[in-house]
Every structure is written in C-alpha cells, then in structure tokens.
Short mmCIF file of C-alpha atoms in Angstrom, two decimals:
data_model
loop_
_atom_site.label_atom_id
_atom_site.label_comp_id
_atom_site.label_asym_id
_atom_site.label_seq_id
_atom_site.Cartn_x
_atom_site.Cartn_y
_atom_site.Cartn_z
CA MET A 1 0.29 -0.11 0.09
CA ARG A 2 2.75 2.87 0.75
CA VAL A 3 3.74 2.20 -3.05
CA LYS A 4 0.37 3.73 -4.29
CA ASN A 5 -0.09 5.69 -1.26
CA LEU A 6 2.86 7.02 -3.46
CA ILE A 7 1.92 7.02 -6.28
CA ILE A 8 -1.41 8.65 -5.20
CA VAL A 9 0.71 11.82 -3.83
CA TRP A 10 2.75 12.29 -7.00
CA LEU A 11 -0.09 11.80 -9.22
CA LEU A 12 -2.02 15.04 -7.74
CA ILE A 13 1.48 16.90 -7.70
CA SER A 14 1.88 16.31 -11.62
CA THR A 15 -1.68 17.34 -12.08
CA ILE A 16 -1.17 20.29 -10.21
CA ALA A 17 2.38 21.55 -10.45
CA ALA A 18 1.95 21.14 -14.06
CA LEU A 19 -0.13 23.95 -13.95
CA PRO A 20 0.16 27.12 -12.44
CA ILE A 21 -1.35 28.55 -10.17
CA LEU A 22 -1.80 32.10 -8.89
CA GLY A 23 -0.43 33.58 -5.44
CA VAL A 24 -3.14 36.50 -5.19
CA SER A 25 -5.32 37.14 -2.67
CA ALA A 26 -9.37 36.85 -3.26
CA PRO A 27 -10.38 38.82 -6.33
CA PHE A 28 -12.84 41.64 -5.40
CA ASP A 29 -16.59 41.76 -6.10
CA VAL A 30 -17.21 41.70 -9.68
CA ASP A 31 -20.39 43.58 -9.25
CA ASN A 32 -18.75 46.26 -8.12
CA ARG A 33 -16.42 46.68 -10.79
CA ILE A 34 -18.35 46.02 -14.13
CA SER A 35 -21.46 47.67 -15.20
CA LYS A 36 -24.79 46.28 -15.53
CA SER A 37 -25.95 47.40 -19.16
CA SER A 38 -26.25 44.35 -21.58
CA VAL A 39 -27.43 40.64 -22.47
CA GLU A 40 -26.15 38.99 -25.31
CA THR A 41 -25.77 35.36 -25.95
CA LEU A 42 -24.63 33.44 -29.62
CA ASP A 43 -26.73 30.98 -30.84
CA GLY A 44 -25.90 27.85 -32.51
CA VAL A 45 -22.47 27.20 -31.35
CA PRO A 46 -22.06 23.52 -32.32
CA TYR A 47 -21.15 21.51 -29.30
CA VAL A 48 -18.25 19.43 -29.46
CA TRP A 49 -16.99 16.37 -27.17
CA GLN A 50 -14.05 15.90 -26.32
CA GLU A 51 -13.96 12.08 -25.78
CA LEU A 52 -11.11 11.19 -23.75
CA ASN A 53 -9.74 13.59 -20.30
CA GLY A 54 -6.57 15.52 -21.81
CA TYR A 55 -8.12 16.77 -25.41
CA CYS A 56 -10.54 19.69 -23.56
CA ALA A 57 -8.47 22.48 -25.11
CA TRP A 58 -8.51 21.12 -28.78
CA ALA A 59 -12.38 19.99 -28.17
CA ALA A 60 -12.53 24.34 -27.59
CA THR A 61 -10.61 24.46 -30.12
CA SER A 62 -12.99 22.75 -32.49
CA ILE A 63 -15.99 24.28 -31.53
CA LEU A 64 -14.77 28.21 -32.30
CA PHE A 65 -13.39 26.87 -36.05
CA GLN A 66 -16.44 26.05 -37.12
CA TYR A 67 -18.26 28.98 -35.24
CA ALA A 68 -15.73 31.10 -37.47
CA GLY A 69 -16.82 29.15 -41.00
CA ALA A 70 -14.05 26.56 -40.80
CA ASP A 71 -15.72 23.24 -40.62
CA LEU A 72 -12.97 21.29 -38.40
CA ASP A 73 -14.40 18.45 -36.12
CA LEU A 74 -11.99 17.17 -33.32
CA GLY A 75 -10.33 14.82 -35.58
CA GLY A 76 -9.74 17.76 -37.61
CA ILE A 77 -8.75 20.06 -35.64
CA PHE A 78 -5.71 17.17 -34.93
CA ALA A 79 -5.15 16.77 -38.03
CA ALA A 80 -4.88 20.53 -39.03
CA SER A 81 -2.90 21.37 -36.14
CA THR A 82 -0.61 18.19 -36.64
CA VAL A 83 -0.87 17.68 -33.13
CA GLY A 84 -1.90 14.06 -33.92
CA TYR A 85 1.40 13.35 -35.47
CA SER A 86 3.46 14.82 -33.01
CA PHE A 87 4.96 13.02 -30.03
CA ALA A 88 8.16 14.54 -27.66
CA TYR A 89 10.26 12.36 -24.89
CA ILE A 90 12.72 12.94 -23.03
CA ARG A 91 15.00 10.93 -20.82
CA TYR A 92 18.49 12.68 -19.01
CA ASN A 93 19.58 11.87 -15.79
CA ASP A 94 16.61 11.86 -13.21
CA THR A 95 14.41 13.32 -16.00
CA PHE A 96 11.93 10.97 -17.53
CA LEU A 97 9.03 12.94 -19.13
CA MET A 98 6.72 12.12 -22.57
CA PHE A 99 4.36 14.56 -24.55
CA PRO A 100 1.90 13.33 -26.70
CA GLY A 101 1.06 15.97 -29.41
CA VAL A 102 -1.73 16.93 -27.74
CA MET A 103 -0.20 18.01 -24.28
CA TYR A 104 3.55 19.73 -25.69
CA GLN A 105 2.31 22.55 -27.58
CA GLN A 106 -0.93 24.40 -28.02
CA VAL A 107 -0.44 27.92 -29.24
CA GLU A 108 1.67 27.25 -32.28
CA PRO A 109 -0.17 24.45 -33.44
CA THR A 110 -3.24 26.43 -33.19
CA ALA A 111 -1.78 29.06 -34.61
CA PHE A 112 -0.85 27.25 -37.76
CA ALA A 113 -4.22 25.58 -38.20
CA ALA A 114 -6.00 28.60 -37.81
CA ASP A 115 -3.87 30.60 -40.63
CA LEU A 116 -4.92 27.34 -42.67
CA TYR A 117 -8.16 28.61 -42.64
CA ASN A 118 -8.19 32.26 -43.23
CA LEU A 119 -8.46 32.76 -39.49
CA ASN A 120 -7.36 35.52 -36.63
CA PHE A 121 -5.96 33.80 -32.99
CA THR A 122 -5.06 35.77 -30.38
CA LEU A 123 -4.11 34.59 -26.89
CA TYR A 124 -4.15 36.58 -23.94
CA ILE A 125 -2.90 35.80 -20.54
CA SER A 126 -2.31 37.80 -17.20
CA GLY A 127 0.45 39.59 -16.98
CA ASP A 128 0.89 38.14 -12.98
CA ALA A 129 1.98 34.90 -14.87
CA GLU A 130 5.33 33.67 -14.06
CA GLY A 131 7.42 34.55 -17.70
CA ALA A 132 4.61 35.69 -19.33
CA ASP A 133 7.37 38.51 -20.90
CA GLU A 134 9.06 36.29 -21.93
CA ALA A 135 6.61 34.30 -23.42
CA ILE A 136 4.79 36.88 -25.44
CA GLU A 137 8.04 37.73 -27.43
CA TYR A 138 8.65 34.39 -27.93
CA TRP A 139 5.32 33.99 -29.75
CA ASP A 140 5.31 37.83 -31.12
CA ARG A 141 8.67 36.79 -33.02
CA ARG A 142 6.72 33.55 -33.83
CA GLY A 143 3.84 35.88 -35.35
CA ILE A 144 1.37 34.72 -33.25
CA SER A 145 -1.41 37.70 -32.33
CA THR A 146 -0.96 38.40 -28.34
CA GLY A 147 -2.69 40.55 -25.56
CA MET A 148 -1.74 40.77 -21.98
CA ILE A 149 -4.84 41.33 -19.89
CA GLU A 150 -3.53 42.99 -15.82
CA ASP A 151 -7.10 42.56 -13.87
CA GLN A 152 -10.44 40.83 -14.11
CA VAL A 153 -11.82 43.93 -15.70
CA GLU A 154 -10.13 43.85 -18.59
CA ALA A 155 -10.38 40.17 -18.39
CA MET A 156 -14.36 40.49 -18.31
CA ASP A 157 -14.33 43.42 -20.76
CA LEU A 158 -12.64 40.88 -22.94
CA MET A 159 -15.43 38.82 -22.43
CA ARG A 160 -17.89 41.14 -23.10
CA ASN A 161 -16.39 42.85 -26.31
CA THR A 162 -15.53 39.53 -28.33
CA ILE A 163 -19.22 38.09 -27.83
CA ASN A 164 -20.58 41.70 -28.69
CA SER A 165 -18.35 41.14 -31.57
CA GLY A 166 -19.92 38.34 -32.11
CA TYR A 167 -17.68 35.46 -31.42
CA PRO A 168 -17.01 33.08 -28.64
CA LEU A 169 -14.32 32.97 -26.73
CA ILE A 170 -12.02 29.58 -24.70
CA VAL A 171 -10.78 30.26 -21.29
CA SER A 172 -8.85 28.13 -18.77
CA VAL A 173 -10.34 27.49 -16.08
CA ASP A 174 -9.79 25.76 -12.30
CA PRO A 175 -11.86 22.81 -12.96
CA SER A 176 -13.19 22.60 -9.62
CA TRP A 177 -15.39 26.04 -9.83
CA ILE A 178 -17.21 24.63 -12.41
CA PRO A 179 -21.07 24.42 -11.47
CA ILE A 180 -21.89 20.57 -12.90
CA SER A 181 -22.10 17.60 -10.96
CA ASP A 182 -19.39 16.04 -13.18
CA TYR A 183 -16.76 17.91 -10.38
CA ASP A 184 -18.12 17.42 -6.95
CA ASP A 185 -15.53 14.87 -6.52
CA LEU A 186 -12.90 17.57 -7.05
CA ARG A 187 -14.65 20.29 -4.60
CA GLU A 188 -15.44 16.97 -2.13
CA ASN A 189 -11.36 16.23 -1.96
CA GLU A 190 -9.94 19.35 -2.16
CA LEU A 191 -8.41 19.34 -5.64
CA ARG A 192 -8.02 22.30 -6.97
CA GLY A 193 -5.53 24.02 -8.95
CA GLY A 194 -6.15 21.83 -12.78
CA GLY A 195 -6.49 23.43 -16.15
CA HIS A 196 -10.50 23.39 -18.49
CA ALA A 197 -10.96 24.71 -21.17
CA LEU A 198 -14.48 26.15 -21.53
CA VAL A 199 -16.08 27.97 -24.72
CA ILE A 200 -18.12 31.28 -23.16
CA VAL A 201 -21.35 31.43 -25.44
CA GLY A 202 -23.13 34.64 -24.05
CA TYR A 203 -23.17 36.93 -20.88
CA ASN A 204 -26.03 39.04 -18.86
CA ASP A 205 -25.07 42.21 -16.93
CA THR A 206 -28.34 41.53 -15.15
CA SER A 207 -28.41 38.23 -13.50
CA GLN A 208 -24.64 38.59 -13.44
CA THR A 209 -23.96 35.49 -15.20
CA VAL A 210 -22.23 33.64 -18.07
CA THR A 211 -23.54 30.98 -21.05
CA PHE A 212 -20.60 28.44 -21.51
CA ILE A 213 -20.05 25.40 -23.07
CA ASP A 214 -18.00 22.65 -21.43
CA PRO A 215 -16.84 19.94 -23.72
CA GLY A 216 -15.12 17.99 -20.83
CA VAL A 217 -18.50 16.37 -19.48
CA GLY A 218 -18.56 12.44 -19.39
CA ALA A 219 -15.07 12.47 -20.32
CA PHE A 220 -13.78 10.77 -17.17
CA GLY A 221 -14.83 9.17 -13.76
CA ASP A 222 -17.78 6.41 -13.51
CA ASN A 223 -20.15 8.68 -16.13
CA TYR A 224 -18.04 8.52 -18.85
CA GLY A 225 -19.85 9.12 -21.78
CA TYR A 226 -21.53 11.58 -24.16
CA PRO A 227 -24.10 13.82 -21.69
CA ALA A 228 -26.80 13.34 -24.00
CA ASP A 229 -28.95 14.95 -21.28
CA GLY A 230 -27.33 18.29 -22.58
CA ARG A 231 -25.24 19.42 -18.93
CA GLY A 232 -22.51 21.17 -20.66
CA ASN A 233 -24.21 22.58 -23.05
CA TYR A 234 -24.76 26.15 -22.40
CA SER A 235 -24.92 26.29 -19.01
CA THR A 236 -24.29 29.21 -16.52
CA MET A 237 -22.09 29.83 -13.83
CA SER A 238 -21.80 33.34 -11.87
CA TYR A 239 -19.60 36.32 -13.08
CA SER A 240 -18.06 35.49 -9.48
CA THR A 241 -17.50 32.14 -9.56
CA LEU A 242 -16.12 32.25 -13.45
CA ASN A 243 -13.74 34.55 -12.22
CA PHE A 244 -12.44 32.56 -9.35
CA ALA A 245 -12.18 29.98 -11.42
CA TRP A 246 -10.40 31.80 -14.18
CA ILE A 247 -7.68 33.73 -11.96
CA GLU A 248 -6.91 30.70 -11.02
CA ARG A 249 -5.35 30.48 -14.81
CA TYR A 250 -3.89 33.62 -15.17
CA TYR A 251 -7.15 34.64 -17.27
CA ILE A 252 -5.86 32.65 -20.07
CA SER A 253 -8.12 32.86 -22.94
CA TYR A 254 -8.17 32.49 -27.08
CA VAL A 255 -10.27 34.02 -29.65
CA ILE A 256 -10.71 32.61 -33.10
CA LYS A 257 -12.16 34.64 -35.81
CA PRO A 258 -12.32 35.22 -39.51
CA LYS A 259 -9.90 37.64 -41.23
CA ASP A 260 -11.24 40.47 -42.69
CA ASP A 261 -9.51 39.73 -45.97
CA SER A 262 -11.94 37.16 -46.89
CA ASN A 263 -9.43 37.22 -50.51
CA SER A 264 -6.70 35.58 -48.85
CA ASN A 265 -6.72 31.79 -49.02
CA THR A 266 -3.36 29.38 -48.03
CA GLU A 267 -3.39 26.55 -50.46
CA ILE A 268 -4.10 23.89 -47.15
CA SER A 269 -2.41 20.57 -49.06
CA PRO A 270 1.72 22.49 -49.58
CA GLU A 271 1.77 24.15 -46.38
CA LEU A 272 0.01 21.25 -44.18
CA GLY A 273 1.88 18.43 -46.14
CA PRO A 274 5.36 18.83 -44.90
CA LEU A 275 4.59 20.18 -41.82
CA ILE A 276 3.01 16.33 -40.61
CA ARG A 277 6.13 14.91 -42.46
CA ASP A 278 8.54 16.83 -40.21
CA LYS A 279 6.65 16.19 -36.92
CA LEU A 280 6.34 11.98 -37.83
CA LEU A 281 10.40 12.36 -38.27
CA GLY A 282 11.00 14.05 -35.41
CA VAL A 283 12.68 17.06 -36.86
CA GLY A 284 13.51 18.88 -33.86
CA ALA A 285 14.41 22.34 -35.23
CA ILE A 286 10.23 21.71 -35.89
CA TYR A 287 9.26 21.09 -32.63
CA SER A 288 11.83 23.44 -30.90
CA PRO A 289 12.99 26.09 -33.35
CA GLU A 290 14.61 28.01 -30.14
CA SER A 291 14.88 25.71 -27.38
CA PRO A 292 18.44 25.60 -26.45
CA SER A 293 18.34 21.67 -24.46
CA ALA A 294 16.29 20.80 -28.17
CA TYR A 295 19.44 18.39 -28.41
CA LEU A 296 18.41 16.45 -25.17
CA TRP A 297 14.90 15.92 -26.66
CA HIS A 298 13.35 13.19 -29.24
CA TYR A 299 10.93 13.79 -31.05
CA GLY A 300 8.54 11.86 -33.39
CA GLU A 301 9.59 8.58 -35.01
CA ASP A 302 12.77 8.68 -33.51
CA ALA A 303 10.98 9.40 -29.69
CA PHE A 304 8.65 6.49 -29.90
CA ARG A 305 12.40 4.27 -31.17
CA GLU A 306 13.81 5.83 -27.45
CA LEU A 307 11.31 5.12 -25.81
CA SER A 308 11.01 1.99 -26.38
CA LYS A 309 14.73 1.33 -25.68
CA ASP A 310 14.31 2.91 -22.39
CA VAL A 311 11.86 0.17 -21.04
CA THR A 312 13.07 -2.86 -21.70
CA MET A 313 15.27 -4.15 -18.36
CA ASP A 314 18.23 -2.83 -18.63
CA GLY A 315 17.26 0.53 -19.95
CA LEU A 316 15.34 0.27 -16.79
CA LYS A 317 18.04 -0.53 -15.05
CA ASP A 318 19.85 1.98 -15.85
CA TYR A 319 17.39 4.91 -15.17
CA LEU A 320 16.45 4.04 -12.11
CA SER A 321 20.25 3.37 -11.02
CA VAL A 322 20.05 7.04 -10.58
CA PHE A 323 18.54 7.09 -7.77
CA ASP A 324 21.21 4.82 -6.23
CA GLY A 325 21.26 5.42 -2.25
CA ALA A 326 18.79 7.85 -2.55
CA SER A 327 16.71 7.94 0.85
CA ASN A 328 14.13 5.35 0.97
CA GLU A 329 15.59 4.17 -2.45
CA VAL A 330 13.37 0.62 -2.93
CA LEU A 331 10.46 2.97 -2.17
CA LEU A 332 11.23 5.77 -4.42
CA LYS A 333 12.43 3.11 -7.52
CA ALA A 334 9.15 1.36 -6.96
CA GLY A 335 7.47 4.48 -7.45
CA LEU A 336 9.62 6.14 -10.50
CA LEU A 337 8.72 2.32 -11.43
CA ALA A 338 4.97 1.89 -11.73
CA MET A 339 4.67 6.11 -12.90
CA ILE A 340 6.62 5.02 -16.12
CA GLY A 341 4.19 2.57 -16.83
CA ILE A 342 1.12 4.65 -15.91
CA GLY A 343 2.98 7.51 -18.26
CA VAL A 344 3.50 5.13 -21.07
CA GLU A 345 0.07 4.36 -21.24
CA VAL A 346 -1.89 7.56 -20.89
CA GLN A 347 0.53 9.11 -23.32
CA SER A 348 -0.06 6.26 -25.81
CA THR A 349 -3.65 6.63 -24.87
CA LEU A 350 -3.89 9.64 -26.03
CA GLN A 351 -1.43 9.80 -28.72
CA GLY A 352 -3.25 6.76 -30.42
CA TYR A 353 -6.39 8.46 -30.51
CA SER A 354 -5.47 11.64 -31.83
CA PHE A 355 -3.05 10.09 -34.85
CA LYS A 356 -6.27 7.50 -35.65
CA ALA A 357 -8.90 10.39 -35.54
CA ALA A 358 -6.63 13.15 -37.47
CA THR A 359 -5.52 10.13 -39.72
CA HIS A 360 -9.23 9.78 -40.46
CA ALA A 361 -9.89 13.33 -41.31
CA LEU A 362 -6.84 13.93 -43.14
CA PRO A 363 -7.90 13.23 -46.79
CA ALA A 364 -11.08 15.25 -46.36
CA ILE A 365 -8.60 17.97 -45.20
CA MET A 366 -5.73 17.70 -48.16
CA SER A 367 -8.63 16.35 -50.74
CA ASP A 368 -5.97 17.64 -54.00
CA VAL A 369 -3.53 14.94 -52.62
CA ASN A 370 -3.73 11.05 -53.31
CA LEU A 371 -2.81 9.79 -49.37
CA THR A 372 -3.91 6.15 -50.29
CA GLU A 373 0.23 5.00 -49.84
CA PHE A 374 0.59 7.61 -46.29
CA ILE A 375 -2.86 6.30 -44.86
CA GLU A 376 -1.76 2.29 -45.47
CA ALA A 377 1.39 3.43 -43.85
CA ALA A 378 0.10 5.29 -41.10
CA GLU A 379 -2.82 2.27 -40.02
CA SER A 380 0.29 0.25 -39.37
CA ALA A 381 0.64 2.00 -36.61
CA TYR A 382 -2.93 1.53 -34.93
CA PRO A 383 -2.39 -2.03 -33.54
CA HIS A 384 0.49 -0.53 -32.13
CA PHE A 385 -1.06 1.85 -30.46
CA GLU A 386 -4.14 -0.12 -29.07
CA ALA A 387 -2.19 -3.16 -27.29
CA LEU A 388 -0.59 0.14 -25.76
CA SER A 389 -3.77 1.96 -24.63
CA ASP A 390 -6.21 1.74 -22.02
CA ASN A 391 -9.18 4.56 -21.60
CA SER A 392 -8.85 3.55 -17.56
CA SER A 393 -6.19 5.35 -16.88
CA LEU A 394 -7.82 8.67 -18.19
CA LEU A 395 -10.92 7.83 -16.94
CA TYR A 396 -9.48 7.17 -13.28
CA PRO A 397 -5.96 9.15 -13.02
CA THR A 398 -5.92 8.94 -8.82
CA ASN A 399 -7.43 5.56 -8.59
CA LEU A 400 -4.56 2.80 -9.53
CA THR A 401 -7.51 -0.20 -8.17
CA LYS A 402 -9.47 1.37 -11.44
CA LEU A 403 -6.77 0.58 -14.04
CA THR A 404 -7.58 -2.00 -15.98
CA GLY A 405 -4.58 -1.39 -18.43
CA TYR A 406 -1.98 -3.59 -19.66
CA VAL A 407 1.12 -1.49 -19.88
CA ALA A 408 -0.33 -0.18 -16.46
CA THR A 409 -1.34 -2.95 -14.09
CA THR A 410 2.29 -4.96 -15.55
CA PHE A 411 4.37 -1.78 -13.72
CA LEU A 412 2.38 -1.51 -11.05
CA GLU A 413 2.79 -5.59 -10.85
CA MET A 414 6.49 -4.90 -11.17
CA ALA A 415 6.45 -1.53 -8.22
CA GLU A 416 4.81 -4.31 -6.03
CA ARG A 417 6.85 -6.88 -6.13
CA TYR A 418 10.01 -5.02 -6.33
CA ASN A 419 8.67 -2.84 -3.19
CA ASN A 420 8.26 -6.40 -1.16
CA THR A 421 11.30 -7.95 -1.91
CA GLY A 422 14.04 -5.03 -2.87
CA ASP A 423 15.59 -7.22 -5.33
CA LEU A 424 15.36 -5.22 -8.90
CA ASP A 425 17.09 -7.38 -11.21
CA SER A 426 14.82 -10.69 -10.71
CA ILE A 427 11.72 -8.35 -10.68
CA LEU A 428 12.57 -7.25 -14.32
CA SER A 429 13.56 -10.85 -15.17
CA MET A 430 10.22 -12.23 -14.05
CA TYR A 431 8.62 -9.83 -16.71
CA SER A 432 11.25 -9.60 -19.36
CA ALA A 433 9.28 -11.04 -21.78
CA ASP A 434 6.15 -8.17 -20.70
CA LEU A 435 8.62 -5.59 -21.40
CA GLU A 436 9.55 -6.68 -24.80
CA VAL A 437 6.74 -7.29 -26.12
CA ILE A 438 5.98 -3.26 -24.75
CA SER A 439 9.27 -2.10 -26.11
CA ASN A 440 8.23 -4.08 -29.54
CA HIS A 441 4.29 -1.69 -29.85
CA LEU A 442 6.61 1.09 -29.20
CA LEU A 443 8.80 0.00 -31.86
CA GLY A 444 6.18 -0.91 -34.19
CA ILE A 445 4.94 3.14 -33.61
CA ALA A 446 8.14 4.61 -34.55
CA ASP A 447 8.49 2.20 -37.70
CA ALA A 448 5.14 3.33 -38.84
CA TRP A 449 5.14 6.94 -38.05
CA GLN A 450 8.95 6.76 -40.05
CA ASN A 451 7.09 5.09 -42.99
CA ALA A 452 4.13 7.26 -43.16
CA GLY A 453 6.72 9.93 -42.93
CA ASN A 454 8.84 8.95 -45.84
CA VAL A 455 5.66 8.48 -48.02
CA LEU A 456 4.72 12.01 -47.50
CA ASP A 457 8.62 12.96 -48.59
CA THR A 458 8.19 11.51 -51.76
CA ILE A 459 5.47 13.69 -52.59
CA TRP A 460 7.30 17.21 -50.64
CA PRO A 461 10.96 16.24 -50.78
CA THR A 462 13.09 17.28 -47.39
CA ASN A 463 14.13 20.83 -48.24
CA ILE A 464 17.96 19.53 -46.64
CA TRP A 465 18.65 23.80 -45.73
CA MET A 466 15.13 24.43 -43.46
CA ASN A 467 16.08 21.54 -41.64
CA TYR A 468 19.36 20.77 -41.43
CA GLY A 469 21.09 24.75 -42.54
CA SER A 470 22.52 25.39 -39.52
CA TRP A 471 24.28 21.66 -38.93
CA ILE A 472 25.90 22.69 -42.05
CA VAL A 473 26.80 25.81 -41.64
CA ILE A 474 28.43 24.92 -38.40
CA ALA A 475 29.66 21.71 -40.26
CA ALA A 476 31.22 24.49 -43.34
CA VAL A 477 32.86 26.90 -40.77
CA GLY A 478 34.68 23.89 -38.88
CA ILE A 479 36.32 22.37 -42.46
CA GLY A 480 36.84 25.77 -43.34
CA VAL A 481 38.63 26.09 -39.64
CA LEU A 482 40.65 23.02 -40.43
CA ALA A 483 41.33 24.09 -43.66
CA VAL A 484 43.53 27.03 -42.58
CA VAL A 485 45.03 25.80 -39.74
CA THR A 486 46.08 22.73 -42.26
CA VAL A 487 48.02 25.81 -44.61
CA ILE A 488 49.58 27.16 -41.63
CA VAL A 489 50.86 23.85 -40.37
CA ILE A 490 51.99 23.36 -43.70
CA LYS A 491 53.50 26.36 -44.63
CA ARG A 492 55.16 26.09 -41.21
CA THR A 493 56.58 23.00 -42.14
CA PRO A 494 60.54 22.66 -43.45
CA SER A 495 60.39 20.84 -46.59
CA ARG A 496 62.17 17.29 -46.68
#
C-alpha cells in the first residue's frame, strides 16, 4: 500500500504542479466594478465533446473554428494543427517525460491551423503569470498575436467585447469551480489547481451570469459517456464563480475570428503536408525552433524508438540506477517504475486516438493529394497503439484500483513486487517477456511513423537547408577552420 499511496500523491502533485496557480488574494466583488448594461448570447454555437480526458483545449478549439466557418471536427483539428502527428520524449539524468502532441504544444499548432483556414487567432494571458513577458516576446517573434490582461475588469471586458463582436472565446479555468456535478469529486476532495477549457457563448449583466459550453463533461469517472442530457451545453455560472476559476489560470483565453481579408486563401496541402512529414520524422528544428535544450529531446518516430529502448530491462535498470543510494531507495524506485508504466499507457492512449482521428480526417482536408500510401503506412501503427492504450488510466488518474490496461497493471505489479523484495534484477527478469512486448509495440509505432513520413517525403521532398541548414553552416565553418590550420601547418613545416 505504501507504493500506491506514494504514486497517488505524485499523480496529484504532477496534475497540479504542471499547471500554474496564481498566488493572489481573493478577487474583489465583480458586481462593484462591472456595469450592468447588456445581455448577449450567441445562438448555434456547436457542441463538441472532447471524448478523452486531456482533449478539452482541442475540443474547445474545434468549437471556435466551426463557428468561425472552418468545418473541422475534433479529428480535423488534430490533423490541421498536426498535434495528432507529434510526440516528444526526454530521458536525461533523473528526467523521464513523454508528451503526446495534444500536450506538448497548444499555442503554436493552433496558430498554424488558424492561418491555414484564414482565421485570426489571439492568445490573452495575465501579466502576473510567471514568464509572461518572455513568452509573449517569443510568440511575437513567431508571428502569433497576443494580448496582456492586467486585471479581472479587463478579463471581463474581453469576454463581453468578444461576444458583442459575434464570436465565442475559450477561457482556461480551474475545473473545481465549474458548477456541474461531474466536478463534485474535485470539490469534495479539495483538488484545486488543475486546468480545463470552457467556451463562453453569452453573458447577462443583469443576472451577473455567463453562458458556457463545457466539452469535458462525461470524459472521466464512473459517468463516462457523451452527455446526452445536455449538461455542459449552454450551462450558466455566476460572474464571481467564473472569475475565481479564471484567475487561477492567469486569465488565459483564446479568440478566433475570420480574417478581414476574406480573399486571402492559403493552399492547405502544400503547407500542411510538409509539416506533418517533419513532425512524424522528428525534425527538432520544427518542434523546438528556439530551445537551447532541444538536442536532449527526441521527437516523432525517434521519440518512440528511444522510448522502446528505455522500457526494456536494461533501459529501466540504467534509468533507476540514477537513484542508487537515495533515501528510501526501494520505495522511490518502485514509485518511479509504476509512474513510467502509467505514463506510457496514458500518453499512448492520448497519442493513439488523436493520431487515428487525424488520419481519418486528413483525406477530406487534403482532398487534392492522393494519400492512399500514406494512410496505409499510418494505419500500420493502429494495432500497436491499441495494445498500449487503455482509457481507464485517463478515467481514473488517481485511483490505481480502477486501472485495467496491460501496460499500467504490468508496471504496477512490478513495482509492488520490487517494493516487497528489493531485488530489482529478479523482478525485471520475471517480467522480461512483458517488457519486450511493450518495447516492440513502441518500436512498431516508430517504424509506422517513419514509413508514413517517408511517403510524404516523396510528395514533398525534404528541404535540407530548412531542416539542417544551421548544422551545415557549423560543419562548413569547422571545415574552413581546419583547412586554414592545415595550410598554416604546411607552410611552417620545413620541406624535407
């Protein structure tokens, strides 16, 4: 039980710590600062269910795209943004992290998809967020429109002005404040600090309420399933509740509208195809164009290939050796072992579904390109994703007794046995066949992604200068320096 308790604590910490919590005093009463002058509700905003716990931002983005005139369902958003074809992994010293495309980046892929469909995308964030100035400078360099929100009055003005202009907006909130029964467990267990995306579709200054769409109801827990009862679809909450939920997430908001220049049409396939190719093949300059630590990461097919090595007996032993001599060494390593298994299952589930949904949607998006060979290559990854995936790890992220997936339960069993015996070698040996199966499935995904990327490379050949130009320049400079040194040495060496 000690291992399970430790894992639950780590799951809660990782869920909360990965999402910013604003350290401020309680907000003042919104009623005293915002005028009561108008009522506005947008009609016909479509409902998009997020389907899996972790897709809220993308379901909400699909809602905004559709309302702005771009007919992209959830799978279409996964494809047009390329997150369905993106994966990142790092194992360095004590770090062991995996990120499916839907989690690795959200701003840049959304901006890319908006440009494809001739839409304006603007991100808003509070100036109180740590690193906000640097982040905005980075996004500005990338050509992404941003805005700073100084206080809750500006946040509420943004909400009202956006809806008055005829469009909804996405707001990032702490879900424990959402007044829907799906979130009762969060309130009862005082689990605050998480992040969730809502779409605001209306406001009423008289009743001091907003109308919102929640794509996440029914996406987790015992009541999993599409919310046919209508909860979360044009629901309401008070201004004060919205503010408490929104301020916890630094007033992060997305606004997506059609561009003024309706004649500016981008050809989708020549832009989207090469980017999907590079995401699948793991071109680091595409994933992290300005990151000084990008060389430590693995992306695309290479990420799955490296991960397949690190979940073998030798790979796990090598990683866990970093913690030799640590306090409570056995308990610590057992917890890490369990977390690796749960992580592989969670991220494979999120990546696998988004990859499959994106691939299903792509032929309609790129109808001018024959994607038959690409689809065939991509589909070869499906059985490998299915073998590693299980929705129970997303339905019950903090209840280990509810986990039923092959990967998570295998690693949990290993962790428990190791915690009881302290003999890592014998436990890993006992599960060597299972580890080989898991490793081979990850390798199968890597091969499928590589093959699919190579198919796209035959349609849009790689631009070596774009992907490797900086390395070529460095190599050329190095060769030039070597040549100069060689000439100097030759001139200074007496002839014989």
